[in-house]
mmCIF file of C-alpha atoms in Angstrom:
data_model
loop_
_atom_site.group_PDB
_atom_site.id
_atom_site.type_symbol
_atom_site.label_atom_id
_atom_site.label_comp_id
_atom_site.label_asym_id
_atom_site.label_seq_id
_atom_site.Cartn_x
_atom_site.Cartn_y
_atom_site.Cartn_z
ATOM 1 C CA UNK J 1 1.339 -13.713 10.459
ATOM 2 C CA UNK J 2 1.047 -9.994 11.156
ATOM 3 C CA UNK J 3 2.052 -7.754 8.257
ATOM 4 C CA UNK J 4 3.555 -4.360 9.051
ATOM 5 C CA UNK J 5 1.912 -1.887 6.693
ATOM 6 C CA UNK J 6 2.838 1.742 6.193
ATOM 7 C CA UNK J 7 -0.398 3.683 5.675
ATOM 8 C CA UNK J 8 -0.473 7.037 3.901
ATOM 9 C CA UNK J 9 -4.070 8.203 3.995
ATOM 10 C CA UNK J 10 -2.991 11.401 2.312
ATOM 11 C CA UNK J 11 -5.408 14.079 1.212
ATOM 12 C CA UNK J 12 -9.088 14.534 0.500
ATOM 13 C CA UNK J 13 -10.990 11.262 0.456
ATOM 14 C CA UNK J 14 -7.776 9.265 0.857
ATOM 15 C CA UNK J 15 -8.128 8.658 4.616
ATOM 16 C CA UNK J 16 -11.812 7.774 4.170
ATOM 17 C CA UNK J 17 -11.274 5.042 1.570
ATOM 18 C CA UNK J 18 -8.148 3.663 3.255
ATOM 19 C CA UNK J 19 -10.110 3.202 6.489
ATOM 20 C CA UNK J 20 -12.577 1.004 4.612
ATOM 21 C CA UNK J 21 -9.777 -1.011 3.026
ATOM 22 C CA UNK J 22 -8.222 -1.712 6.426
ATOM 23 C CA UNK J 23 -11.660 -2.629 7.773
ATOM 24 C CA UNK J 24 -12.167 -5.195 5.011
ATOM 25 C CA UNK J 25 -8.663 -6.642 5.433
ATOM 26 C CA UNK J 26 -9.394 -7.206 9.104
ATOM 27 C CA UNK J 27 -12.745 -8.819 8.319
ATOM 28 C CA UNK J 28 -10.998 -11.145 5.859
ATOM 29 C CA UNK J 29 -8.635 -12.304 8.585
ATOM 30 C CA UNK J 30 -5.531 -10.474 7.368
ATOM 31 C CA UNK J 31 -3.625 -9.318 10.441
ATOM 32 C CA UNK J 32 -1.891 -5.975 9.989
ATOM 33 C CA UNK J 33 0.127 -3.614 12.124
ATOM 34 C CA UNK J 34 -0.665 -0.290 10.480
ATOM 35 C CA UNK J 35 1.887 2.500 10.850
ATOM 36 C CA UNK J 36 0.386 5.859 9.855
ATOM 37 C CA UNK J 37 2.371 8.496 7.967
ATOM 38 C CA UNK J 38 1.159 12.075 7.634
ATOM 39 C CA UNK J 39 2.226 12.922 4.092
ATOM 40 C CA UNK J 40 0.649 14.617 1.099
ATOM 41 C CA UNK J 41 -0.483 18.030 -0.020
ATOM 42 C CA UNK J 42 -1.902 19.123 3.326
ATOM 43 C CA UNK J 43 1.344 18.255 5.104
ATOM 44 C CA UNK J 44 3.349 20.139 2.471
ATOM 45 C CA UNK J 45 1.200 23.250 2.904
ATOM 46 C CA UNK J 46 1.595 23.007 6.659
ATOM 47 C CA UNK J 47 5.380 22.745 6.936
ATOM 48 C CA UNK J 48 6.931 22.067 3.509
ATOM 49 C CA UNK J 49 7.461 18.340 4.110
ATOM 50 C CA UNK J 50 7.130 16.002 1.126
ATOM 51 C CA UNK J 51 9.042 12.768 1.849
ATOM 52 C CA UNK J 52 11.781 12.915 4.492
ATOM 53 C CA UNK J 53 14.811 10.679 3.998
ATOM 54 C CA UNK J 54 14.292 9.079 7.393
ATOM 55 C CA UNK J 55 10.732 8.079 6.493
ATOM 56 C CA UNK J 56 11.927 6.547 3.233
ATOM 57 C CA UNK J 57 14.533 4.522 5.128
ATOM 58 C CA UNK J 58 11.895 3.389 7.625
ATOM 59 C CA UNK J 59 9.693 2.216 4.759
ATOM 60 C CA UNK J 60 12.426 -0.117 3.512
ATOM 61 C CA UNK J 61 11.826 -2.302 6.567
ATOM 62 C CA UNK J 62 8.026 -2.577 6.108
ATOM 63 C CA UNK J 63 6.084 -5.366 4.426
ATOM 64 C CA UNK J 64 3.981 -3.059 2.229
ATOM 65 C CA UNK J 65 2.685 0.477 1.769
ATOM 66 C CA UNK J 66 -0.978 1.392 1.416
ATOM 67 C CA UNK J 67 -1.829 4.787 -0.070
ATOM 68 C CA UNK J 68 -5.191 6.553 -0.228
ATOM 69 C CA UNK J 69 -4.685 9.604 -2.439
ATOM 70 C CA UNK J 70 -2.449 12.664 -2.351
ATOM 71 C CA UNK J 71 -2.699 16.149 -3.744
ATOM 72 C CA UNK J 72 -4.555 19.360 -3.059
ATOM 73 C CA UNK J 73 -5.463 22.236 -5.411
ATOM 74 C CA UNK J 74 -3.248 24.692 -3.492
ATOM 75 C CA UNK J 75 -0.020 22.760 -4.120
ATOM 76 C CA UNK J 76 1.759 23.538 -7.412
ATOM 77 C CA UNK J 77 1.614 20.678 -9.938
ATOM 78 C CA UNK J 78 4.551 18.287 -9.707
ATOM 79 C CA UNK J 79 5.559 18.937 -6.104
ATOM 80 C CA UNK J 80 3.767 15.945 -4.583
ATOM 81 C CA UNK J 81 3.768 13.846 -7.752
ATOM 82 C CA UNK J 82 7.541 13.994 -8.201
ATOM 83 C CA UNK J 83 8.573 14.485 -4.579
ATOM 84 C CA UNK J 84 6.437 11.729 -3.082
ATOM 85 C CA UNK J 85 4.897 9.349 -5.627
ATOM 86 C CA UNK J 86 7.685 9.211 -8.206
ATOM 87 C CA UNK J 87 10.422 9.288 -5.595
ATOM 88 C CA UNK J 88 8.730 6.374 -3.858
ATOM 89 C CA UNK J 89 8.658 4.409 -7.129
ATOM 90 C CA UNK J 90 12.278 5.175 -7.991
ATOM 91 C CA UNK J 91 13.848 4.764 -4.542
ATOM 92 C CA UNK J 92 11.972 1.552 -3.668
ATOM 93 C CA UNK J 93 12.370 0.174 -7.225
ATOM 94 C CA UNK J 94 8.638 -0.264 -7.774
ATOM 95 C CA UNK J 95 9.261 -1.062 -11.416
ATOM 96 C CA UNK J 96 5.966 -2.773 -12.239
ATOM 97 C CA UNK J 97 2.631 -1.004 -12.125
ATOM 98 C CA UNK J 98 -0.079 -3.657 -12.324
ATOM 99 C CA UNK J 99 -3.704 -2.748 -12.915
ATOM 100 C CA UNK J 100 -6.518 -5.284 -13.385
ATOM 101 C CA UNK J 101 -9.752 -4.411 -15.173
ATOM 102 C CA UNK J 102 -12.965 -6.432 -15.007
ATOM 103 C CA UNK J 103 -16.338 -5.534 -16.474
ATOM 104 C CA UNK J 104 -19.125 -5.740 -13.923
ATOM 105 C CA UNK J 105 -21.138 -7.906 -16.329
ATOM 106 C CA UNK J 106 -18.245 -10.300 -16.895
ATOM 107 C CA UNK J 107 -17.813 -9.216 -20.499
ATOM 108 C CA UNK J 108 -14.059 -8.810 -20.222
ATOM 109 C CA UNK J 109 -11.162 -9.135 -17.821
ATOM 110 C CA UNK J 110 -7.600 -8.051 -18.590
ATOM 111 C CA UNK J 111 -4.522 -6.598 -16.902
ATOM 112 C CA UNK J 112 -2.129 -3.828 -17.863
ATOM 113 C CA UNK J 113 1.531 -4.026 -16.869
ATOM 114 C CA UNK J 114 3.120 -0.600 -17.026
ATOM 115 C CA UNK J 115 6.848 0.024 -16.678
ATOM 116 C CA UNK J 116 6.971 2.277 -13.640
ATOM 117 C CA UNK J 117 10.457 3.789 -13.208
ATOM 118 C CA UNK J 118 11.658 4.952 -16.633
ATOM 119 C CA UNK J 119 10.242 6.561 -19.774
ATOM 120 C CA UNK J 120 9.070 10.157 -19.824
ATOM 121 C CA UNK J 121 8.696 10.224 -16.040
ATOM 122 C CA UNK J 122 12.400 9.692 -15.334
ATOM 123 C CA UNK J 123 12.857 13.478 -15.395
ATOM 124 C CA UNK J 124 15.319 13.795 -18.254
ATOM 125 C CA UNK J 125 15.081 17.224 -19.901
ATOM 126 C CA UNK J 126 15.217 20.919 -19.131
ATOM 127 C CA UNK J 127 14.726 24.516 -20.228
ATOM 128 C CA UNK J 128 16.718 26.890 -22.399
ATOM 129 C CA UNK J 129 15.984 30.633 -22.333
ATOM 130 C CA UNK J 130 13.058 30.084 -19.975
ATOM 131 C CA UNK J 131 10.408 32.828 -19.789
ATOM 132 C CA UNK J 132 11.587 34.450 -23.011
ATOM 133 C CA UNK J 133 9.924 34.427 -26.442
ATOM 134 C CA UNK J 134 12.635 31.976 -27.553
ATOM 135 C CA UNK J 135 12.034 29.490 -24.723
ATOM 136 C CA UNK J 136 12.857 25.825 -25.407
ATOM 137 C CA UNK J 137 11.699 22.898 -23.261
ATOM 138 C CA UNK J 138 12.870 19.325 -23.759
ATOM 139 C CA UNK J 139 11.452 16.215 -22.122
ATOM 140 C CA UNK J 140 13.231 12.965 -22.834
ATOM 141 C CA UNK J 141 12.097 9.370 -22.522
ATOM 142 C CA UNK J 142 14.629 7.142 -20.787
ATOM 143 C CA UNK J 143 14.449 3.466 -21.761
ATOM 144 C CA UNK J 144 17.102 0.972 -20.703
ATOM 145 C CA UNK J 145 17.356 -2.612 -21.852
ATOM 146 C CA UNK J 146 17.507 -3.656 -18.202
ATOM 147 C CA UNK J 147 14.367 -1.741 -17.253
ATOM 148 C CA UNK J 148 12.366 -2.743 -20.299
ATOM 149 C CA UNK J 149 13.314 -6.408 -20.167
ATOM 150 C CA UNK J 150 12.481 -6.947 -16.501
ATOM 151 C CA UNK J 151 9.050 -5.374 -17.017
ATOM 152 C CA UNK J 152 8.414 -7.437 -20.159
ATOM 153 C CA UNK J 153 9.525 -10.602 -18.394
ATOM 154 C CA UNK J 154 7.113 -9.944 -15.527
ATOM 155 C CA UNK J 155 4.305 -9.518 -18.069
ATOM 156 C CA UNK J 156 5.155 -12.817 -19.765
ATOM 157 C CA UNK J 157 5.172 -14.610 -16.411
ATOM 158 C CA UNK J 158 1.753 -13.156 -15.619
ATOM 159 C CA UNK J 159 0.367 -14.061 -19.047
ATOM 160 C CA UNK J 160 1.653 -17.607 -18.701
ATOM 161 C CA UNK J 161 -0.215 -17.986 -15.402
ATOM 162 C CA UNK J 162 -3.556 -16.906 -16.854
ATOM 163 C CA UNK J 163 -6.003 -19.041 -18.871
ATOM 164 C CA UNK J 164 -5.776 -16.787 -21.932
ATOM 165 C CA UNK J 165 -1.971 -16.962 -22.181
ATOM 166 C CA UNK J 166 -1.834 -13.928 -24.430
ATOM 167 C CA UNK J 167 0.345 -10.814 -24.179
ATOM 168 C CA UNK J 168 0.063 -7.620 -26.236
ATOM 169 C CA UNK J 169 2.846 -5.065 -26.470
ATOM 170 C CA UNK J 170 1.496 -1.515 -26.818
ATOM 171 C CA UNK J 171 3.804 1.268 -28.014
ATOM 172 C CA UNK J 172 4.251 3.648 -30.961
ATOM 173 C CA UNK J 173 7.091 2.007 -32.858
ATOM 174 C CA UNK J 174 6.314 3.721 -36.155
ATOM 175 C CA UNK J 175 7.098 7.170 -34.700
ATOM 176 C CA UNK J 176 9.168 6.514 -31.566
ATOM 177 C CA UNK J 177 11.725 4.621 -33.576
ATOM 178 C CA UNK J 178 14.419 4.435 -30.875
ATOM 179 C CA UNK J 179 12.455 3.697 -27.705
ATOM 180 C CA UNK J 180 9.916 1.655 -29.670
ATOM 181 C CA UNK J 181 12.636 -0.371 -31.320
ATOM 182 C CA UNK J 182 14.182 -1.230 -27.958
ATOM 183 C CA UNK J 183 10.812 -2.298 -26.576
ATOM 184 C CA UNK J 184 9.971 -4.383 -29.642
ATOM 185 C CA UNK J 185 13.339 -6.173 -29.730
ATOM 186 C CA UNK J 186 13.276 -6.912 -26.004
ATOM 187 C CA UNK J 187 9.697 -8.158 -26.274
ATOM 188 C CA UNK J 188 10.492 -10.434 -29.227
ATOM 189 C CA UNK J 189 13.587 -11.903 -27.596
ATOM 190 C CA UNK J 190 11.879 -12.624 -24.268
ATOM 191 C CA UNK J 191 8.915 -14.111 -26.163
ATOM 192 C CA UNK J 192 11.220 -16.874 -27.361
ATOM 193 C CA UNK J 193 11.442 -18.130 -23.781
ATOM 194 C CA UNK J 194 7.646 -18.367 -23.495
ATOM 195 C CA UNK J 195 6.438 -20.387 -26.499
ATOM 196 C CA UNK J 196 3.161 -21.129 -24.729
ATOM 197 C CA UNK J 197 2.224 -17.403 -24.652
ATOM 198 C CA UNK J 198 0.673 -15.975 -27.825
ATOM 199 C CA UNK J 199 1.748 -12.393 -28.604
ATOM 200 C CA UNK J 200 0.532 -9.341 -30.479
ATOM 201 C CA UNK J 201 1.453 -5.707 -31.012
ATOM 202 C CA UNK J 202 -0.801 -2.611 -31.060
ATOM 203 C CA UNK J 203 0.043 1.027 -31.603
ATOM 204 C CA UNK J 204 -1.165 2.954 -28.570
ATOM 205 C CA UNK J 205 -3.744 4.948 -30.525
ATOM 206 C CA UNK J 206 -5.228 1.730 -31.900
ATOM 207 C CA UNK J 207 -5.248 0.250 -28.400
ATOM 208 C CA UNK J 208 -7.358 3.200 -27.205
ATOM 209 C CA UNK J 209 -9.957 2.299 -29.833
ATOM 210 C CA UNK J 210 -9.901 -1.401 -28.910
ATOM 211 C CA UNK J 211 -10.242 -0.584 -25.199
ATOM 212 C CA UNK J 212 -13.569 1.052 -26.007
ATOM 213 C CA UNK J 213 -14.833 -1.135 -28.861
ATOM 214 C CA UNK J 214 -13.412 -4.588 -28.067
ATOM 215 C CA UNK J 215 -11.803 -4.812 -24.611
ATOM 216 C CA UNK J 216 -12.477 -8.552 -24.455
ATOM 217 C CA UNK J 217 -9.754 -9.036 -27.076
ATOM 218 C CA UNK J 218 -7.106 -8.362 -24.427
ATOM 219 C CA UNK J 219 -5.620 -10.651 -21.790
ATOM 220 C CA UNK J 220 -2.392 -9.004 -20.593
ATOM 221 C CA UNK J 221 -0.907 -5.771 -21.959
ATOM 222 C CA UNK J 222 2.627 -4.503 -21.388
ATOM 223 C CA UNK J 223 3.597 -0.926 -22.165
ATOM 224 C CA UNK J 224 5.830 1.956 -21.158
ATOM 225 C CA UNK J 225 5.315 4.443 -18.350
ATOM 226 C CA UNK J 226 3.510 7.248 -20.183
ATOM 227 C CA UNK J 227 1.317 5.087 -22.409
ATOM 228 C CA UNK J 228 0.489 2.924 -19.399
ATOM 229 C CA UNK J 229 -0.594 5.927 -17.376
ATOM 230 C CA UNK J 230 -3.033 6.988 -20.090
ATOM 231 C CA UNK J 231 -4.311 3.518 -21.001
ATOM 232 C CA UNK J 232 -5.030 2.513 -17.430
ATOM 233 C CA UNK J 233 -7.223 5.554 -16.818
ATOM 234 C CA UNK J 234 -9.126 4.646 -19.964
ATOM 235 C CA UNK J 235 -9.320 1.061 -18.729
ATOM 236 C CA UNK J 236 -10.889 2.278 -15.508
ATOM 237 C CA UNK J 237 -13.499 4.206 -17.456
ATOM 238 C CA UNK J 238 -14.521 1.277 -19.669
ATOM 239 C CA UNK J 239 -14.575 -1.107 -16.698
ATOM 240 C CA UNK J 240 -17.182 0.867 -14.791
ATOM 241 C CA UNK J 241 -15.477 3.991 -13.514
ATOM 242 C CA UNK J 242 -12.298 5.168 -11.861
ATOM 243 C CA UNK J 243 -13.839 4.447 -8.455
ATOM 244 C CA UNK J 244 -13.389 0.733 -9.173
ATOM 245 C CA UNK J 245 -9.789 0.920 -10.468
ATOM 246 C CA UNK J 246 -7.164 -0.627 -8.217
ATOM 247 C CA UNK J 247 -3.410 -0.695 -8.698
ATOM 248 C CA UNK J 248 -0.206 -2.179 -7.371
ATOM 249 C CA UNK J 249 3.238 -0.613 -7.632
ATOM 250 C CA UNK J 250 5.389 -3.689 -7.302
ATOM 251 C CA UNK J 251 8.940 -4.534 -6.437
ATOM 252 C CA UNK J 252 8.741 -8.135 -7.706
ATOM 253 C CA UNK J 253 12.258 -8.848 -6.423
ATOM 254 C CA UNK J 254 11.040 -7.962 -2.908
ATOM 255 C CA UNK J 255 14.142 -5.935 -2.074
ATOM 256 C CA UNK J 256 11.747 -3.479 -0.437
ATOM 257 C CA UNK J 257 8.032 -2.971 0.146
ATOM 258 C CA UNK J 258 5.524 -2.715 -2.683
ATOM 259 C CA UNK J 259 2.875 0.009 -2.658
ATOM 260 C CA UNK J 260 -0.854 -0.375 -3.293
ATOM 261 C CA UNK J 261 -3.284 2.434 -4.117
ATOM 262 C CA UNK J 262 -6.587 3.224 -5.825
ATOM 263 C CA UNK J 263 -6.167 5.011 -9.140
ATOM 264 C CA UNK J 264 -8.535 7.884 -8.357
ATOM 265 C CA UNK J 265 -7.455 11.237 -6.966
ATOM 266 C CA UNK J 266 -8.131 12.982 -3.679
ATOM 267 C CA UNK J 267 -11.501 14.445 -4.796
ATOM 268 C CA UNK J 268 -11.492 17.390 -2.356
ATOM 269 C CA UNK J 269 -14.978 18.419 -3.459
ATOM 270 C CA UNK J 270 -16.620 15.397 -1.809
ATOM 271 C CA UNK J 271 -14.564 15.065 1.372
ATOM 272 C CA UNK J 272 -16.742 14.174 4.327
ATOM 273 C CA UNK J 273 -19.900 13.692 2.293
ATOM 274 C CA UNK J 274 -19.845 9.884 2.272
ATOM 275 C CA UNK J 275 -19.987 9.894 -1.529
ATOM 276 C CA UNK J 276 -16.494 8.468 -2.095
ATOM 277 C CA UNK J 277 -16.578 4.941 -3.464
ATOM 278 C CA UNK J 278 -14.037 2.893 -1.463
ATOM 279 C CA UNK J 279 -14.159 -0.122 -3.798
ATOM 280 C CA UNK J 280 -10.923 0.752 -5.626
ATOM 281 C CA UNK J 281 -9.103 1.157 -2.322
ATOM 282 C CA UNK J 282 -10.530 -2.145 -1.081
ATOM 283 C CA UNK J 283 -9.510 -3.938 -4.278
ATOM 284 C CA UNK J 284 -6.041 -2.414 -3.913
ATOM 285 C CA UNK J 285 -5.964 -3.847 -0.390
ATOM 286 C CA UNK J 286 -6.857 -7.238 -1.897
ATOM 287 C CA UNK J 287 -3.897 -6.933 -4.276
ATOM 288 C CA UNK J 288 -1.707 -6.138 -1.272
ATOM 289 C CA UNK J 289 -3.020 -9.152 0.615
ATOM 290 C CA UNK J 290 -2.303 -11.443 -2.329
ATOM 291 C CA UNK J 291 1.236 -10.102 -2.725
ATOM 292 C CA UNK J 292 1.793 -10.750 0.991
ATOM 293 C CA UNK J 293 0.755 -14.394 0.621
ATOM 294 C CA UNK J 294 -2.876 -14.045 1.743
ATOM 295 C CA UNK J 295 -4.338 -15.438 -1.499
ATOM 296 C CA UNK J 296 -7.533 -16.840 0.021
ATOM 297 C CA UNK J 297 -8.407 -13.567 1.753
ATOM 298 C CA UNK J 298 -7.672 -11.640 -1.448
ATOM 299 C CA UNK J 299 -9.994 -13.898 -3.461
ATOM 300 C CA UNK J 300 -12.811 -13.447 -0.951
ATOM 301 C CA UNK J 301 -12.400 -9.670 -0.975
ATOM 302 C CA UNK J 302 -12.527 -9.552 -4.775
ATOM 303 C CA UNK J 303 -15.608 -11.744 -4.828
ATOM 304 C CA UNK J 304 -17.345 -9.521 -2.271
ATOM 305 C CA UNK J 305 -16.486 -6.389 -4.259
ATOM 306 C CA UNK J 306 -18.082 -7.992 -7.310
ATOM 307 C CA UNK J 307 -21.487 -8.205 -5.622
ATOM 308 C CA UNK J 308 -23.589 -5.283 -6.944
ATOM 309 C CA UNK J 309 -25.519 -5.190 -3.678
ATOM 310 C CA UNK J 310 -22.302 -4.321 -1.857
ATOM 311 C CA UNK J 311 -21.691 -1.205 -3.932
ATOM 312 C CA UNK J 312 -24.653 0.849 -2.701
ATOM 313 C CA UNK J 313 -24.663 3.446 0.046
ATOM 314 C CA UNK J 314 -22.182 5.768 1.714
ATOM 315 C CA UNK J 315 -18.437 5.209 1.886
ATOM 316 C CA UNK J 316 -18.714 3.484 5.258
ATOM 317 C CA UNK J 317 -21.830 1.517 4.269
ATOM 318 C CA UNK J 318 -20.085 0.077 1.204
ATOM 319 C CA UNK J 319 -17.116 -0.847 3.374
ATOM 320 C CA UNK J 320 -19.403 -2.520 5.895
ATOM 321 C CA UNK J 321 -21.257 -4.440 3.181
ATOM 322 C CA UNK J 322 -18.064 -5.789 1.655
ATOM 323 C CA UNK J 323 -16.653 -6.630 5.093
ATOM 324 C CA UNK J 324 -19.789 -8.627 5.903
ATOM 325 C CA UNK J 325 -19.431 -10.658 2.690
ATOM 326 C CA UNK J 326 -15.822 -11.708 3.243
#
């Protein structure tokens, strides 16, 4: 089967690492028809385009989206993040952000499930008396029972499929007494349907400590949008570096394409130097392959990425080494 993939190389090192991911997919026997889209900070600076409606509609008919990295220093903060990345998540209902973390020495392996379409990133808030000494800014966190429960349910399904069968809710229920209460009640009620999954709760600040001191204590974590954003960057750091951190923005109901991307940024300072590590992009491609039903190819790609000998050299050399091993 040939999978039609929308490819957004984006900015900086994005096109470089995406090229290696597509190379490895091909070597693993995953047939793709890649449709390239010129979007990101550079495109915005050129003609003001962020994400045209017609492109978004075209994406709805694709099998998946594969993103390298977007953003340039010359674009004001929020333009690309809200106009492209967040709009993509909201419009395509990519309500689960899934990020796996594995220590290179095998000391731990866990996954974080982050709610991806609500919380503080929903955009609720505004200004009063802006640019005056009395300025007020509000930023709300939107949490619906529907949105929380479907994310929690996905996390329980994932935990049930894993050997550890353990799920930890991470929030800040002692301070965020409304949003936290909703998350805790939804979590507890859904837990009743999964008696085989052991559960726990951590405040987010405690979870940050455990990520560093005892990451092996985790199996699957579920959390809200903002806490998930922070925790997953920390997870990348403790698992060997952000250059190894892959992610999937999933529409589990498959009413549209899911999107797969490395967690790192566009790193404009190393563009063209061959120093960009493509492993995160390749692992993201493996997640895409698995979601598209290519489980065997995905397993071989992950195994190849785990070989330390395949993580030495330039961007293209690392891609070649992993491609050879699959």
